[in-house]
């Protein structure tokens, strides 16, 4: 399909990311509709002008009116929705998603789809600690990364459409990874960091610690304000890869502990220098 201003876009799941997609796309002149079980979410997006029409039920006639469908749902709900409602999608509809794990989702979706539909996985690497469409803000996509996860079942046209969607949304870097490459990357860069933040916050009662802390602890644990339902599902869906990353981190933590225990300042400083060098690649250039 050609992704242009005539493309009608349906967003299923109007939370933080789904709402941000709606805001960004409508701002660029696209016709956007939405389905969400919360009437308040639909009303909010309508009042903002982010969608032209919305439903709280899976209306077959409504669903059939769109060319591109974006799923912003928990993985298990995404699979349930497709199982129950893909019959309402018109032939030639392109499907994509925002799901934070891929290997356990992409192949299942592609295997269950009708032959006249196509699904191309994608992952916007952006978010906030709050949930809900009320906190949607297209600015979170600016300068952020967007990953497309094609398989051998995808056409080049669908892959290019997904990449163009990322550009229209405002993402800076558009990348292609296999579902497996994506899950290894996300296991380290995102899921492990959330594991560390959660572990830090449950180490000690923080009732009074907030009165003493500096910015370093706040910065390190910002993502500990976590959506437990979503993240526990993502952790378990990427279980094998995440456990590998936890083991790698544990080994390095133990190495650093040993340096402290044995007064090995030389090795410790070498680790710190390597840490500083590698962290530099993540700094965004100033204008």
Coordinates of C-alpha atoms in Angstrom, one line a residue:
X1 CA 0.0 0.0 0.0
X2 CA 1.0 3.6 -0.5
X3 CA 1.1 5.5 2.8
X4 CA -0.2 9.0 2.0
X5 CA -2.8 11.5 3.2
X6 CA -5.6 9.4 1.7
X7 CA -4.6 6.4 4.0
X8 CA -7.2 6.0 6.7
X9 CA -5.6 4.9 10.0
X10 CA -7.2 3.0 12.8
X11 CA -5.6 2.8 16.2
X12 CA -6.6 0.0 18.5
X13 CA -5.7 0.9 22.0
X14 CA -5.8 4.5 22.9
X15 CA -3.4 4.7 25.7
X16 CA -0.2 6.7 26.0
X17 CA 1.5 5.5 22.8
X18 CA -1.7 4.9 20.8
X19 CA -2.8 8.4 21.8
X20 CA 0.6 9.9 20.8
X21 CA 0.3 8.1 17.4
X22 CA -3.2 9.7 17.0
X23 CA -1.9 13.2 17.9
X24 CA 1.1 13.0 15.6
X25 CA -0.8 11.5 12.6
X26 CA -3.8 13.9 12.9
X27 CA -1.4 16.8 13.1
X28 CA 0.1 15.7 9.8
X29 CA -3.4 15.7 8.2
X30 CA -4.2 12.0 8.3
X31 CA -7.7 10.7 9.0
X32 CA -7.4 8.7 12.3
X33 CA -10.0 6.6 14.0
X34 CA -9.7 4.6 17.3
X35 CA -11.1 1.8 19.3
X36 CA -10.7 1.7 23.1
X37 CA -12.8 0.1 25.8
X38 CA -12.7 3.4 27.8
X39 CA -15.3 5.9 26.6
X40 CA -13.3 8.6 28.4
X41 CA -10.2 7.9 26.2
X42 CA -12.3 8.2 23.0
X43 CA -14.0 11.4 24.2
X44 CA -10.6 12.9 25.2
X45 CA -9.1 12.2 21.7
X46 CA -12.2 13.5 20.0
X47 CA -12.1 16.7 22.0
X48 CA -8.4 17.2 21.1
X49 CA -9.1 16.6 17.4
X50 CA -6.7 13.7 17.4
X51 CA -9.4 11.3 15.9
X52 CA -12.4 11.9 13.7
X53 CA -14.4 8.9 15.1
X54 CA -14.1 6.3 17.8
X55 CA -15.7 3.2 19.2
X56 CA -15.7 1.4 22.5
X57 CA -16.8 -1.8 20.8
X58 CA -15.4 -3.8 17.9
X59 CA -17.8 -2.5 15.3
X60 CA -17.2 -4.6 12.1
X61 CA -18.4 -1.9 9.7
X62 CA -16.2 0.7 11.4
X63 CA -13.1 -1.6 11.3
X64 CA -13.6 -2.3 7.6
X65 CA -13.3 1.4 6.8
X66 CA -9.5 1.7 7.4
X67 CA -6.4 0.9 5.3
X68 CA -3.8 0.8 8.1
X69 CA -4.4 -0.6 11.6
X70 CA -2.0 0.1 14.4
X71 CA -2.2 -2.1 17.5
X72 CA -1.2 -0.4 20.8
X73 CA -2.3 -3.3 23.1
X74 CA -0.8 -5.7 25.6
X75 CA 0.5 -8.7 23.6
X76 CA -2.1 -11.2 24.8
X77 CA -4.9 -8.7 24.1
X78 CA -3.5 -8.0 20.6
X79 CA -3.6 -11.8 19.8
X80 CA -7.1 -12.1 21.2
X81 CA -8.3 -9.1 19.2
X82 CA -7.0 -10.5 16.0
X83 CA -8.4 -14.0 16.6
X84 CA -11.9 -12.5 17.2
X85 CA -12.0 -9.6 14.8
X86 CA -9.7 -10.1 11.8
X87 CA -12.7 -11.1 9.7
X88 CA -13.8 -7.5 9.8
X89 CA -10.7 -6.1 8.2
X90 CA -11.0 -5.4 4.5
X91 CA -8.7 -7.3 2.1
X92 CA -5.3 -5.6 1.6
X93 CA -5.3 -3.9 5.1
X94 CA -1.8 -3.5 6.5
X95 CA -1.3 -4.1 10.2
X96 CA 1.4 -2.9 12.5
X97 CA 2.0 -2.6 16.2
X98 CA 4.0 -0.9 19.0
X99 CA 4.6 -4.1 21.0
X100 CA 7.8 -4.2 23.2
X101 CA 8.6 -7.9 22.4
X102 CA 8.7 -9.4 18.9
X103 CA 9.7 -13.1 18.6
X104 CA 6.8 -14.2 20.8
X105 CA 4.3 -12.0 18.9
X106 CA 5.3 -11.4 15.3
X107 CA 5.3 -15.0 14.2
X108 CA 2.1 -15.9 15.9
X109 CA 0.3 -12.9 14.3
X110 CA 1.6 -13.7 10.8
X111 CA 0.7 -17.4 11.2
X112 CA -2.9 -16.6 12.2
X113 CA -3.6 -13.9 9.7
X114 CA -5.8 -14.3 6.6
X115 CA -3.8 -14.5 3.4
X116 CA -5.1 -11.2 2.1
X117 CA -3.7 -9.3 5.1
X118 CA -0.1 -8.4 6.1
X119 CA 1.4 -7.6 9.5
X120 CA 4.7 -5.8 9.9
X121 CA 6.1 -5.5 13.4
X122 CA 7.4 -2.1 14.7
X123 CA 8.5 -0.7 18.0
X124 CA 8.6 3.0 18.9
X125 CA 11.5 3.4 21.4
X126 CA 9.8 6.2 23.4
X127 CA 7.5 6.6 26.3
X128 CA 6.7 8.2 29.6
X129 CA 6.3 6.9 33.2
X130 CA 2.6 7.8 33.1
X131 CA -0.1 5.8 31.3
X132 CA -3.3 6.8 29.5
X133 CA -4.1 9.0 26.5
X134 CA -4.3 12.0 28.8
X135 CA -0.5 12.0 28.9
X136 CA 0.1 11.5 25.1
X137 CA 2.5 14.0 23.7
X138 CA 4.0 13.8 20.2
X139 CA 7.1 15.5 21.4
X140 CA 8.3 12.2 22.9
X141 CA 8.9 10.9 19.4
X142 CA 11.2 13.7 18.3
X143 CA 14.8 12.6 18.3
X144 CA 13.8 9.0 19.4
X145 CA 14.4 5.7 17.7
X146 CA 11.9 3.5 15.8
X147 CA 12.5 -0.1 14.9
X148 CA 10.9 -2.2 12.2
X149 CA 11.1 -6.0 12.6
X150 CA 10.4 -7.7 9.2
X151 CA 10.4 -11.4 8.5
X152 CA 10.5 -13.4 5.3
X153 CA 6.7 -13.2 5.1
X154 CA 6.8 -9.4 4.7
X155 CA 6.8 -7.6 1.4
X156 CA 9.3 -4.8 0.8
X157 CA 6.3 -2.5 0.2
X158 CA 5.0 -3.2 3.8
X159 CA 8.4 -2.7 5.3
X160 CA 8.8 0.7 3.5
X161 CA 5.4 1.7 4.7
X162 CA 6.2 0.9 8.3
X163 CA 9.4 2.9 7.9
X164 CA 7.6 5.9 6.4
X165 CA 5.1 5.7 9.3
X166 CA 8.1 6.2 11.6
X167 CA 9.3 9.2 9.7
X168 CA 5.8 10.8 9.6
X169 CA 5.5 10.3 13.4
X170 CA 8.7 12.3 13.9
X171 CA 11.3 9.6 14.8
X172 CA 14.9 10.5 14.1
X173 CA 16.4 7.0 13.5
X174 CA 14.6 4.3 11.6
X175 CA 16.2 0.8 11.9
X176 CA 15.5 -2.7 10.7
X177 CA 16.1 -5.7 13.0
X178 CA 14.9 -9.3 12.9
X179 CA 12.5 -10.2 15.7
X180 CA 15.3 -12.1 17.4
X181 CA 17.8 -9.2 17.1
X182 CA 15.1 -6.9 18.5
X183 CA 14.5 -9.0 21.5
X184 CA 18.2 -9.3 22.4
X185 CA 18.6 -5.6 22.1
X186 CA 15.4 -4.8 24.1
X187 CA 16.4 -7.3 26.7
X188 CA 19.5 -5.3 27.5
X189 CA 18.6 -1.7 26.7
X190 CA 15.1 -1.6 28.1
X191 CA 14.1 -4.7 30.1
X192 CA 17.3 -5.1 32.1
X193 CA 17.3 -1.4 33.0
X194 CA 13.8 -1.7 34.3
X195 CA 14.8 -4.8 36.3
X196 CA 17.7 -2.9 37.9
X197 CA 15.5 0.1 38.7
X198 CA 12.8 -2.1 40.3
X199 CA 15.5 -4.1 42.3
X200 CA 17.0 -0.8 43.6
X201 CA 13.6 0.5 44.7
X202 CA 12.7 -2.7 46.6
X203 CA 16.1 -2.9 48.4
X204 CA 15.2 -0.4 51.1
X205 CA 12.2 1.4 52.5
X206 CA 12.4 4.8 50.7
X207 CA 9.9 6.6 52.9
X208 CA 12.6 8.9 54.3
X209 CA 15.3 8.4 51.7
X210 CA 13.6 10.9 49.4
X211 CA 14.6 13.6 51.9
X212 CA 18.3 12.9 51.4
X213 CA 18.8 11.8 47.8
X214 CA 20.5 13.7 45.0
X215 CA 19.8 13.6 41.3
X216 CA 21.8 10.4 40.7
X217 CA 19.4 8.1 42.4
X218 CA 16.3 9.9 40.9
X219 CA 17.8 9.6 37.4
X220 CA 18.7 6.0 37.9
X221 CA 15.3 5.0 39.2
X222 CA 13.0 7.2 37.1
X223 CA 11.7 4.1 35.2
X224 CA 10.9 2.3 38.4
X225 CA 7.5 4.0 38.3
X226 CA 6.4 1.0 36.3
X227 CA 3.2 -0.4 34.8
X228 CA 3.4 -3.8 36.6
X229 CA 0.8 -5.5 34.4
X230 CA 2.5 -4.5 31.1
X231 CA 6.1 -5.0 32.2
X232 CA 5.6 -8.3 33.9
X233 CA 4.0 -9.6 30.7
X234 CA 6.9 -8.3 28.6
X235 CA 9.5 -9.8 30.9
X236 CA 7.9 -13.2 30.7
X237 CA 7.5 -13.1 26.9
X238 CA 11.2 -12.4 26.6
X239 CA 12.2 -14.6 29.5
X240 CA 15.2 -16.5 28.0
X241 CA 16.8 -13.3 26.5
X242 CA 16.2 -11.3 29.6
X243 CA 17.7 -13.9 31.9
X244 CA 20.8 -13.9 29.7
X245 CA 21.1 -10.2 30.1
X246 CA 20.6 -10.4 33.9
X247 CA 23.3 -13.0 34.1
X248 CA 25.7 -10.7 32.2
X249 CA 25.0 -7.8 34.4
X250 CA 25.3 -10.0 37.6
X251 CA 28.8 -11.1 36.5
X252 CA 29.9 -7.5 36.0
X253 CA 28.4 -6.4 39.3
X254 CA 30.2 -9.3 41.0
X255 CA 33.5 -8.3 39.3
X256 CA 33.1 -4.7 40.5
X257 CA 32.2 -6.0 44.0
X258 CA 35.4 -8.1 44.0
X259 CA 37.5 -5.0 43.1
X260 CA 36.1 -3.1 46.1
X261 CA 36.5 -6.1 48.4
X262 CA 40.2 -6.6 47.5
X263 CA 41.1 -2.9 47.1
X264 CA 41.8 -3.4 43.4
X265 CA 41.6 0.2 42.3
X266 CA 43.4 -0.4 39.0
X267 CA 40.8 -2.8 37.7
X268 CA 38.0 -0.7 39.1
X269 CA 39.3 2.4 37.4
X270 CA 39.7 0.5 34.1
X271 CA 36.0 -0.5 34.3
X272 CA 35.0 3.1 35.0
X273 CA 37.0 4.4 32.0
X274 CA 35.4 1.8 29.7
X275 CA 32.0 2.8 31.2
X276 CA 32.6 6.5 30.5
X277 CA 33.7 5.7 26.9
X278 CA 30.7 3.6 26.1
X279 CA 28.2 5.9 27.7
X280 CA 29.5 8.7 25.4
X281 CA 27.8 7.0 22.4
X282 CA 24.4 7.6 23.9
X283 CA 24.8 11.4 24.5
X284 CA 22.6 13.4 22.1
X285 CA 24.6 16.0 20.3
X286 CA 23.8 19.6 21.3
X287 CA 22.7 22.1 18.7

